[in-house]
Amino acid sequence: MPAGSEGDEGPAVEQAGPGAPKLCGYLQKLSGKGPLRGFRSRWFVFDPRRCYLYYFKGPQEALPLGHIDIASACFSYHQPEAAAAAAGDEAAAFEVHGPGGAVAVLKAATRQDMTYWLQELQQKRWEYCNNLDAAKRDSRTSPTPSDFSKGLVAKDSPDVSILSQNASAERARNILAVETSPTELVGEQAASQPAPVQPSAINFSLKQWSTEFKNSMSSLRKGNNENRRSVFYTSEEWELLDATPKDLEDSIALEEKRKHLAEGNKGLTSSAFPFDFGRIPQKARRPLKDMIGSSKNRNSSDSSPTEWYSGNGNKLVSELQLKYQSQQEELEKLKKDLLSQKELVRLLQQTVRSSQYDKYFASRLCEGVPKDKLELLHQKDDQILGLNNQLEKLNLEKDSLQQEVKNLKCKVGELNEQLGMLMETIQAKDEVIMKLSRQLSECEDNSSSPSGSVNSPMATCVNKELQELDRLKDSLQGYKTQNKFLNKEILELSALRRNAEAREREWQAKYTSLEAKLCQIESKYLILLQEVKTPVCSEEQSPAREVITQLLEDALKAETSEQPEQAFFKPHLVSEYDIYGFQTVPEDDEEEKLVAKSRALDLRSLSLSENREISTGVKWENYLASTMNREMMRCAELKNLIRSGIPHEHRSKVWKWCVNLHVKKFKDSTVPEYFQTLLQSALEKQNPASKQIELDLLRTLPNNKHYSSPTSEGIQKLRNVLLAFSWRNPDIGYCQGLNRLVAIALLYLEQEDAFWCLVTIVEVFMPRDYYTKTLLGSQVDQRVFKDLMSEKLPRLHAHFEQYKVDYTLITFNWFLVVFVDSVVSDILFKIWDSFLYEGPKVIFRFALAFFKYKEEEILKLQDSMSIFKYLRYFTRTVVDARKLTGIAFGDLNPFPLRQIRNRRTYHLEKVRLELNELEAIREDFLRERETCVEKRDLISDDEEDS
């Protein structure tokens, strides 16, 4: 990879706006080694979170092949020569120089696309580097500025000041910018386009081939990897350079045929090499292959193969030709010897047969055969021998005639080929003649005019000069564009370098200030230890008491914007508000203020002592990098990541994906602008829930700065979502508790997404009648939770039963609003992460986990009042999210959802029967009140509310 590697940790700052198009498209990347080095088409996607340019095999691939670090890169390209530009060779190639000297060479389809990519990558690098301070800021003191983060927390102003951009540099960048627009190969629509045709991987000149040939020859020399065989492919045949004798004979015959064919058309070559073999004589082409094949057996020489070929090429070719001719003559001699030996064998066979006949006849003669018969047999034998001789002669004549027929056929084929080439030549000559005839007629027409003969040469010169002028203008325009781009690149790199130096100076100042503060604190504690060491017996106030008071006052000072000496940095103290907007230290109660301060410092100490968040962030970055080219989907890896907690900068994206996953079937059945339509109807028409919604707006999260005043931005958004939901669900309308659910969702989601988040919780996750007037579903869940307590935590359940403590009075609110206002904010949002992905089972898990976390402390309490008082606030003392998550998803397993559903069904029937009994008692009471005069003045709670 040119720069960086996958899995590297880095800042995650996102620059692309919500409506900004995704920077992606096809580019060709120079890769490979040796003869296979060349440009290959790749699908590139820019990741604004880490300022990485990922590249994939294609738009449908999930895992990237690698990435290029744009944040630490610089760009350049070379203005091609006129001839190369006209041909299009390397006209749209540019270079990305990364750290450590790594260079990635990319090539666009057109110069227009190249200019667009360079402009966009420059802009992304400029934005990312200017916000580098915000990315390195601690996520607990302020949110990471991220345009991909939605909701109210994304709009908080950062605590660390971002360096103001130089106005003159911005103006210069705008002046030097080149206006361009992408083609169809850039952008998300390019994914539907076929990949551009990539050039051949083996595309190099003769000089480059000679270098590769030199490297290949080194492996063929004696003593260097003798068992290895180098293979070189052509388009016509696949052959090994170390050819076998049979391969050599076949290739010799094939080359002879090629030579005969090439004599008719010397301009044609049969090789697939990019360089011109036509420059090499026809007779030397096969010896060149023999030279390569036999080079393995040659002794190593001091000269390289390139110099050997270029300096002694003609001499070697002539030597190889002589060697080839001598081998051919030797082959002809061997063929003649073979024929003579065959004739000798034939004569010997005839002699043997005649001897056998004589022996046979002699034996018969001894037996008394008549003499005339023997003579007749001898005559027949002579006739047979003569016929056999004639037959052999005829066979030989037949073979020779067949050979002549073959030769004639070959000649006919060659003549046909030559005839075809001659016909093509004649046709080309006819075209040339016609062209010349037209030119001649034009010249005659021009010569008919008086000044034609004088102006014709002048006109030709003028046309040539005009063409040269146009070429120079094009070259000038290209150099101007290149000059503007390089000037802009130098300007940006200089500005980024100055910003980096300024950041370094500020961090040095911060380090000096913190070191001074550390020395002051150390001196104060030394004074305190010295005073405490000496006991004071008098009743006067001890000096140590004054030191302790001063230290407490310093510790209780929350960070505010009124501290001028800390305008450019914020040390790791406790802020007035956390990253979610919740107030960390109360304003009124001093005792509660000290407890909150201690809890916040515990959280900070816990976060600094663990590296879990860093490793979790790296895992999230790697997972999101794998989703650059595809959508997220349910899997075990994503489930484990969400359980470990979603990083602040990615929470908006993941929450929105979870919500869309659960309400996709609802969204598909709705009309466009569904949320806006509901909101408009709720505002224009009378809504019975609007009055109660207005009363609860400021009571939703009074300790959060986004909902603390009527002018806060969150109040109007909260109103809109609740009104739209009440219009969608008239049976529920509005229930106290829905406002808190929406308020938490709005911290990371926009209004419409928060609306669908509420739909997910009420209509998908929770059972029916959970938020209705009777709260039937909520009551059922409390009974299910009691069953789970007796099963998972029997000791604690027995302890509550012993002192008659109804803990469901505390847990009822946990289930109704999913722990909002019951736990510290860090743990709250980790619970919501898993809740939005897995569903309501997570509430049961964490409710049990809180009790198990503090089980030993609760068991030590021995009276109902102290137990109930402890249960009211004990969840806020739990600050170790890692331990709590381990209990919820580890110690409490197995935790089947089917068990919860079965128990819900069981308790639902019981609660319905109880409600029916209560309704019957109410009706009896009403009837009795109507009939009895003494009870007419009694009224029920519902009547009093109405």
mmCIF file with all atom_site columns, N, CA and C in Angstrom, residues 620 623 626-627 630-643 654-665 760 764-765 833-842 897 901:
data_model
loop_
_atom_site.group_PDB
_atom_site.id
_atom_site.type_symbol
_atom_site.label_atom_id
_atom_site.label_alt_id
_atom_site.label_comp_id
_atom_site.label_asym_id
_atom_site.label_entity_id
_atom_site.label_seq_id
_atom_site.pdbx_PDB_ins_code
_atom_site.Cartn_x
_atom_site.Cartn_y
_atom_site.Cartn_z
_atom_site.occupancy
_atom_site.B_iso_or_equiv
_atom_site.pdbx_formal_charge
_atom_site.auth_seq_id
_atom_site.auth_comp_id
_atom_site.auth_asym_id
_atom_site.auth_atom_id
_atom_site.pdbx_PDB_model_num
ATOM 1   N N  . TRP A 1 620 ? -13.855 -0.225  15.693 1.00 0.00 ? 620 TRP A N  1
ATOM 2   C CA . TRP A 1 620 ? -14.945 0.432   14.972 1.00 0.00 ? 620 TRP A CA 1
ATOM 3   C C  . TRP A 1 620 ? -14.442 1.024   13.657 1.00 0.00 ? 620 TRP A C  1
ATOM 4   N N  . TYR A 1 623 ? -14.056 -1.773  11.207 1.00 0.00 ? 623 TYR A N  1
ATOM 5   C CA . TYR A 1 623 ? -15.343 -2.289  10.725 1.00 0.00 ? 623 TYR A CA 1
ATOM 6   C C  . TYR A 1 623 ? -15.994 -1.310  9.753  1.00 0.00 ? 623 TYR A C  1
ATOM 7   N N  . SER A 1 626 ? -14.645 -1.448  6.366  1.00 0.00 ? 626 SER A N  1
ATOM 8   C CA . SER A 1 626 ? -15.149 -2.554  5.553  1.00 0.00 ? 626 SER A CA 1
ATOM 9   C C  . SER A 1 626 ? -16.540 -2.288  5.010  1.00 0.00 ? 626 SER A C  1
ATOM 10  N N  . THR A 1 627 ? -17.238 -1.248  5.529  1.00 0.00 ? 627 THR A N  1
ATOM 11  C CA . THR A 1 627 ? -18.572 -0.905  5.031  1.00 0.00 ? 627 THR A CA 1
ATOM 12  C C  . THR A 1 627 ? -18.538 0.320   4.131  1.00 0.00 ? 627 THR A C  1
ATOM 13  N N  . ARG A 1 630 ? -20.304 -0.881  1.006  1.00 0.00 ? 630 ARG A N  1
ATOM 14  C CA . ARG A 1 630 ? -21.547 -1.625  1.150  1.00 0.00 ? 630 ARG A CA 1
ATOM 15  C C  . ARG A 1 630 ? -22.281 -1.138  2.384  1.00 0.00 ? 630 ARG A C  1
ATOM 16  N N  . GLU A 1 631 ? -23.526 -1.562  2.532  1.00 0.00 ? 631 GLU A N  1
ATOM 17  C CA . GLU A 1 631 ? -24.318 -1.177  3.679  1.00 0.00 ? 631 GLU A CA 1
ATOM 18  C C  . GLU A 1 631 ? -23.990 -2.086  4.867  1.00 0.00 ? 631 GLU A C  1
ATOM 19  N N  . MET A 1 632 ? -24.235 -1.571  6.076  1.00 0.00 ? 632 MET A N  1
ATOM 20  C CA . MET A 1 632 ? -24.062 -2.398  7.260  1.00 0.00 ? 632 MET A CA 1
ATOM 21  C C  . MET A 1 632 ? -25.158 -3.463  7.300  1.00 0.00 ? 632 MET A C  1
ATOM 22  N N  . MET A 1 633 ? -24.848 -4.583  7.921  1.00 0.00 ? 633 MET A N  1
ATOM 23  C CA . MET A 1 633 ? -25.830 -5.656  8.053  1.00 0.00 ? 633 MET A CA 1
ATOM 24  C C  . MET A 1 633 ? -25.624 -6.350  9.396  1.00 0.00 ? 633 MET A C  1
ATOM 25  N N  . ARG A 1 634 ? -26.662 -7.019  9.839  1.00 0.00 ? 634 ARG A N  1
ATOM 26  C CA . ARG A 1 634 ? -26.595 -7.724  11.118 1.00 0.00 ? 634 ARG A CA 1
ATOM 27  C C  . ARG A 1 634 ? -25.549 -8.833  11.071 1.00 0.00 ? 634 ARG A C  1
ATOM 28  N N  . CYS A 1 635 ? -24.691 -8.869  12.081 1.00 0.00 ? 635 CYS A N  1
ATOM 29  C CA . CYS A 1 635 ? -23.693 -9.924  12.173 1.00 0.00 ? 635 CYS A CA 1
ATOM 30  C C  . CYS A 1 635 ? -23.179 -9.958  13.606 1.00 0.00 ? 635 CYS A C  1
ATOM 31  N N  . ALA A 1 636 ? -22.486 -11.029 13.944 1.00 0.00 ? 636 ALA A N  1
ATOM 32  C CA . ALA A 1 636 ? -21.968 -11.189 15.306 1.00 0.00 ? 636 ALA A CA 1
ATOM 33  C C  . ALA A 1 636 ? -20.919 -10.135 15.628 1.00 0.00 ? 636 ALA A C  1
ATOM 34  N N  . GLU A 1 637 ? -20.106 -9.774  14.640 1.00 0.00 ? 637 GLU A N  1
ATOM 35  C CA . GLU A 1 637 ? -19.080 -8.762  14.877 1.00 0.00 ? 637 GLU A CA 1
ATOM 36  C C  . GLU A 1 637 ? -19.702 -7.419  15.248 1.00 0.00 ? 637 GLU A C  1
ATOM 37  N N  . LEU A 1 638 ? -20.730 -7.007  14.508 1.00 0.00 ? 638 LEU A N  1
ATOM 38  C CA . LEU A 1 638 ? -21.382 -5.733  14.795 1.00 0.00 ? 638 LEU A CA 1
ATOM 39  C C  . LEU A 1 638 ? -22.080 -5.781  16.155 1.00 0.00 ? 638 LEU A C  1
ATOM 40  N N  . LYS A 1 639 ? -22.665 -6.908  16.486 1.00 0.00 ? 639 LYS A N  1
ATOM 41  C CA . LYS A 1 639 ? -23.347 -7.049  17.781 1.00 0.00 ? 639 LYS A CA 1
ATOM 42  C C  . LYS A 1 639 ? -22.365 -6.878  18.940 1.00 0.00 ? 639 LYS A C  1
ATOM 43  N N  . ASN A 1 640 ? -21.207 -7.504  18.837 1.00 0.00 ? 640 ASN A N  1
ATOM 44  C CA . ASN A 1 640 ? -20.207 -7.377  19.897 1.00 0.00 ? 640 ASN A CA 1
ATOM 45  C C  . ASN A 1 640 ? -19.660 -5.954  19.985 1.00 0.00 ? 640 ASN A C  1
ATOM 46  N N  . LEU A 1 641 ? -19.481 -5.322  18.836 1.00 0.00 ? 641 LEU A N  1
ATOM 47  C CA . LEU A 1 641 ? -18.998 -3.943  18.839 1.00 0.00 ? 641 LEU A CA 1
ATOM 48  C C  . LEU A 1 641 ? -20.001 -3.012  19.502 1.00 0.00 ? 641 LEU A C  1
ATOM 49  N N  . ILE A 1 642 ? -21.273 -3.176  19.182 1.00 0.00 ? 642 ILE A N  1
ATOM 50  C CA . ILE A 1 642 ? -22.299 -2.310  19.773 1.00 0.00 ? 642 ILE A CA 1
ATOM 51  C C  . ILE A 1 642 ? -22.394 -2.554  21.271 1.00 0.00 ? 642 ILE A C  1
ATOM 52  N N  . ARG A 1 643 ? -22.258 -3.786  21.700 1.00 0.00 ? 643 ARG A N  1
ATOM 53  C CA . ARG A 1 643 ? -22.304 -4.063  23.145 1.00 0.00 ? 643 ARG A CA 1
ATOM 54  C C  . ARG A 1 643 ? -21.134 -3.412  23.881 1.00 0.00 ? 643 ARG A C  1
ATOM 55  N N  . VAL A 1 654 ? -24.840 4.978   13.425 1.00 0.00 ? 654 VAL A N  1
ATOM 56  C CA . VAL A 1 654 ? -25.263 3.628   13.804 1.00 0.00 ? 654 VAL A CA 1
ATOM 57  C C  . VAL A 1 654 ? -26.681 3.655   14.358 1.00 0.00 ? 654 VAL A C  1
ATOM 58  N N  . TRP A 1 655 ? -27.024 4.661   15.147 1.00 0.00 ? 655 TRP A N  1
ATOM 59  C CA . TRP A 1 655 ? -28.396 4.758   15.649 1.00 0.00 ? 655 TRP A CA 1
ATOM 60  C C  . TRP A 1 655 ? -29.395 4.870   14.503 1.00 0.00 ? 655 TRP A C  1
ATOM 61  N N  . LYS A 1 656 ? -29.087 5.714   13.555 1.00 0.00 ? 656 LYS A N  1
ATOM 62  C CA . LYS A 1 656 ? -29.992 5.876   12.418 1.00 0.00 ? 656 LYS A CA 1
ATOM 63  C C  . LYS A 1 656 ? -30.141 4.561   11.650 1.00 0.00 ? 656 LYS A C  1
ATOM 64  N N  . TRP A 1 657 ? -29.043 3.840   11.485 1.00 0.00 ? 657 TRP A N  1
ATOM 65  C CA . TRP A 1 657 ? -29.125 2.552   10.791 1.00 0.00 ? 657 TRP A CA 1
ATOM 66  C C  . TRP A 1 657 ? -29.980 1.560   11.577 1.00 0.00 ? 657 TRP A C  1
ATOM 67  N N  . CYS A 1 658 ? -29.817 1.523   12.908 1.00 0.00 ? 658 CYS A N  1
ATOM 68  C CA . CYS A 1 658 ? -30.619 0.611   13.732 1.00 0.00 ? 658 CYS A CA 1
ATOM 69  C C  . CYS A 1 658 ? -32.106 0.937   13.626 1.00 0.00 ? 658 CYS A C  1
ATOM 70  N N  . VAL A 1 659 ? -32.434 2.215   13.686 1.00 0.00 ? 659 VAL A N  1
ATOM 71  C CA . VAL A 1 659 ? -33.838 2.613   13.604 1.00 0.00 ? 659 VAL A CA 1
ATOM 72  C C  . VAL A 1 659 ? -34.424 2.228   12.253 1.00 0.00 ? 659 VAL A C  1
ATOM 73  N N  . ASN A 1 660 ? -33.703 2.531   11.181 1.00 0.00 ? 660 ASN A N  1
ATOM 74  C CA . ASN A 1 660 ? -34.195 2.183   9.844  1.00 0.00 ? 660 ASN A CA 1
ATOM 75  C C  . ASN A 1 660 ? -34.337 0.680   9.676  1.00 0.00 ? 660 ASN A C  1
ATOM 76  N N  . LEU A 1 661 ? -33.494 -0.082  10.347 1.00 0.00 ? 661 LEU A N  1
ATOM 77  C CA . LEU A 1 661 ? -33.577 -1.534  10.265 1.00 0.00 ? 661 LEU A CA 1
ATOM 78  C C  . LEU A 1 661 ? -34.894 -2.048  10.831 1.00 0.00 ? 661 LEU A C  1
ATOM 79  N N  . HIS A 1 662 ? -35.375 -1.425  11.916 1.00 0.00 ? 662 HIS A N  1
ATOM 80  C CA . HIS A 1 662 ? -36.582 -1.908  12.590 1.00 0.00 ? 662 HIS A CA 1
ATOM 81  C C  . HIS A 1 662 ? -37.873 -1.350  11.982 1.00 0.00 ? 662 HIS A C  1
ATOM 82  N N  . VAL A 1 663 ? -37.822 -0.177  11.380 1.00 0.00 ? 663 VAL A N  1
ATOM 83  C CA . VAL A 1 663 ? -39.061 0.443   10.876 1.00 0.00 ? 663 VAL A CA 1
ATOM 84  C C  . VAL A 1 663 ? -39.113 0.462   9.357  1.00 0.00 ? 663 VAL A C  1
ATOM 85  N N  . LYS A 1 664 ? -38.301 -0.357  8.722  1.00 0.00 ? 664 LYS A N  1
ATOM 86  C CA . LYS A 1 664 ? -38.288 -0.353  7.252  1.00 0.00 ? 664 LYS A CA 1
ATOM 87  C C  . LYS A 1 664 ? -39.675 -0.689  6.700  1.00 0.00 ? 664 LYS A C  1
ATOM 88  N N  . LYS A 1 665 ? -40.358 -1.652  7.306  1.00 0.00 ? 665 LYS A N  1
ATOM 89  C CA . LYS A 1 665 ? -41.679 -2.041  6.795  1.00 0.00 ? 665 LYS A CA 1
ATOM 90  C C  . LYS A 1 665 ? -42.684 -0.905  6.956  1.00 0.00 ? 665 LYS A C  1
ATOM 91  N N  . THR A 1 760 ? -40.124 3.055   16.703 1.00 0.00 ? 760 THR A N  1
ATOM 92  C CA . THR A 1 760 ? -39.454 1.780   16.941 1.00 0.00 ? 760 THR A CA 1
ATOM 93  C C  . THR A 1 760 ? -39.669 1.303   18.369 1.00 0.00 ? 760 THR A C  1
ATOM 94  N N  . VAL A 1 764 ? -42.619 -1.266  17.914 1.00 0.00 ? 764 VAL A N  1
ATOM 95  C CA . VAL A 1 764 ? -41.874 -2.469  17.543 1.00 0.00 ? 764 VAL A CA 1
ATOM 96  C C  . VAL A 1 764 ? -41.335 -3.185  18.767 1.00 0.00 ? 764 VAL A C  1
ATOM 97  N N  . PHE A 1 765 ? -40.649 -2.464  19.640 1.00 0.00 ? 765 PHE A N  1
ATOM 98  C CA . PHE A 1 765 ? -39.989 -3.103  20.781 1.00 0.00 ? 765 PHE A CA 1
ATOM 99  C C  . PHE A 1 765 ? -40.969 -3.478  21.889 1.00 0.00 ? 765 PHE A C  1
ATOM 100 N N  . ASP A 1 833 ? -27.277 2.114   23.123 1.00 0.00 ? 833 ASP A N  1
ATOM 101 C CA . ASP A 1 833 ? -26.644 1.511   21.949 1.00 0.00 ? 833 ASP A CA 1
ATOM 102 C C  . ASP A 1 833 ? -27.143 0.085   21.737 1.00 0.00 ? 833 ASP A C  1
ATOM 103 N N  . SER A 1 834 ? -27.064 -0.719  22.790 1.00 0.00 ? 834 SER A N  1
ATOM 104 C CA . SER A 1 834 ? -27.501 -2.114  22.676 1.00 0.00 ? 834 SER A CA 1
ATOM 105 C C  . SER A 1 834 ? -29.015 -2.218  22.559 1.00 0.00 ? 834 SER A C  1
ATOM 106 N N  . PHE A 1 835 ? -29.734 -1.313  23.232 1.00 0.00 ? 835 PHE A N  1
ATOM 107 C CA . PHE A 1 835 ? -31.194 -1.350  23.205 1.00 0.00 ? 835 PHE A CA 1
ATOM 108 C C  . PHE A 1 835 ? -31.731 -1.127  21.794 1.00 0.00 ? 835 PHE A C  1
ATOM 109 N N  . LEU A 1 836 ? -31.198 -0.162  21.073 1.00 0.00 ? 836 LEU A N  1
ATOM 110 C CA . LEU A 1 836 ? -31.689 0.122   19.731 1.00 0.00 ? 836 LEU A CA 1
ATOM 111 C C  . LEU A 1 836 ? -31.326 -0.975  18.738 1.00 0.00 ? 836 LEU A C  1
ATOM 112 N N  . TYR A 1 837 ? -30.316 -1.774  19.043 1.00 0.00 ? 837 TYR A N  1
ATOM 113 C CA . TYR A 1 837 ? -29.938 -2.858  18.130 1.00 0.00 ? 837 TYR A CA 1
ATOM 114 C C  . TYR A 1 837 ? -30.652 -4.166  18.474 1.00 0.00 ? 837 TYR A C  1
ATOM 115 N N  . GLU A 1 838 ? -30.709 -4.516  19.782 1.00 0.00 ? 838 GLU A N  1
ATOM 116 C CA . GLU A 1 838 ? -31.214 -5.829  20.177 1.00 0.00 ? 838 GLU A CA 1
ATOM 117 C C  . GLU A 1 838 ? -32.661 -5.808  20.643 1.00 0.00 ? 838 GLU A C  1
ATOM 118 N N  . GLY A 1 839 ? -33.144 -4.671  21.165 1.00 0.00 ? 839 GLY A N  1
ATOM 119 C CA . GLY A 1 839 ? -34.524 -4.626  21.594 1.00 0.00 ? 839 GLY A CA 1
ATOM 120 C C  . GLY A 1 839 ? -34.686 -4.607  23.106 1.00 0.00 ? 839 GLY A C  1
ATOM 121 N N  . PRO A 1 840 ? -35.913 -4.841  23.590 1.00 0.00 ? 840 PRO A N  1
ATOM 122 C CA . PRO A 1 840 ? -36.235 -4.633  25.023 1.00 0.00 ? 840 PRO A CA 1
ATOM 123 C C  . PRO A 1 840 ? -35.564 -5.624  25.962 1.00 0.00 ? 840 PRO A C  1
ATOM 124 N N  . LYS A 1 841 ? -35.053 -6.736  25.449 1.00 0.00 ? 841 LYS A N  1
ATOM 125 C CA . LYS A 1 841 ? -34.384 -7.683  26.345 1.00 0.00 ? 841 LYS A CA 1
ATOM 126 C C  . LYS A 1 841 ? -33.197 -7.039  27.046 1.00 0.00 ? 841 LYS A C  1
ATOM 127 N N  . VAL A 1 842 ? -32.607 -6.032  26.405 1.00 0.00 ? 842 VAL A N  1
ATOM 128 C CA . VAL A 1 842 ? -31.463 -5.342  26.993 1.00 0.00 ? 842 VAL A CA 1
ATOM 129 C C  . VAL A 1 842 ? -31.852 -4.666  28.306 1.00 0.00 ? 842 VAL A C  1
ATOM 130 N N  . LEU A 1 897 ? -34.878 -14.913 24.906 1.00 0.00 ? 897 LEU A N  1
ATOM 131 C CA . LEU A 1 897 ? -36.013 -14.018 24.717 1.00 0.00 ? 897 LEU A CA 1
ATOM 132 C C  . LEU A 1 897 ? -37.331 -14.772 24.787 1.00 0.00 ? 897 LEU A C  1
ATOM 133 N N  . ARG A 1 901 ? -40.964 -13.756 26.655 1.00 0.00 ? 901 ARG A N  1
ATOM 134 C CA . ARG A 1 901 ? -42.254 -13.704 25.967 1.00 0.00 ? 901 ARG A CA 1
ATOM 135 C C  . ARG A 1 901 ? -43.280 -14.604 26.642 1.00 0.00 ? 901 ARG A C  1
#
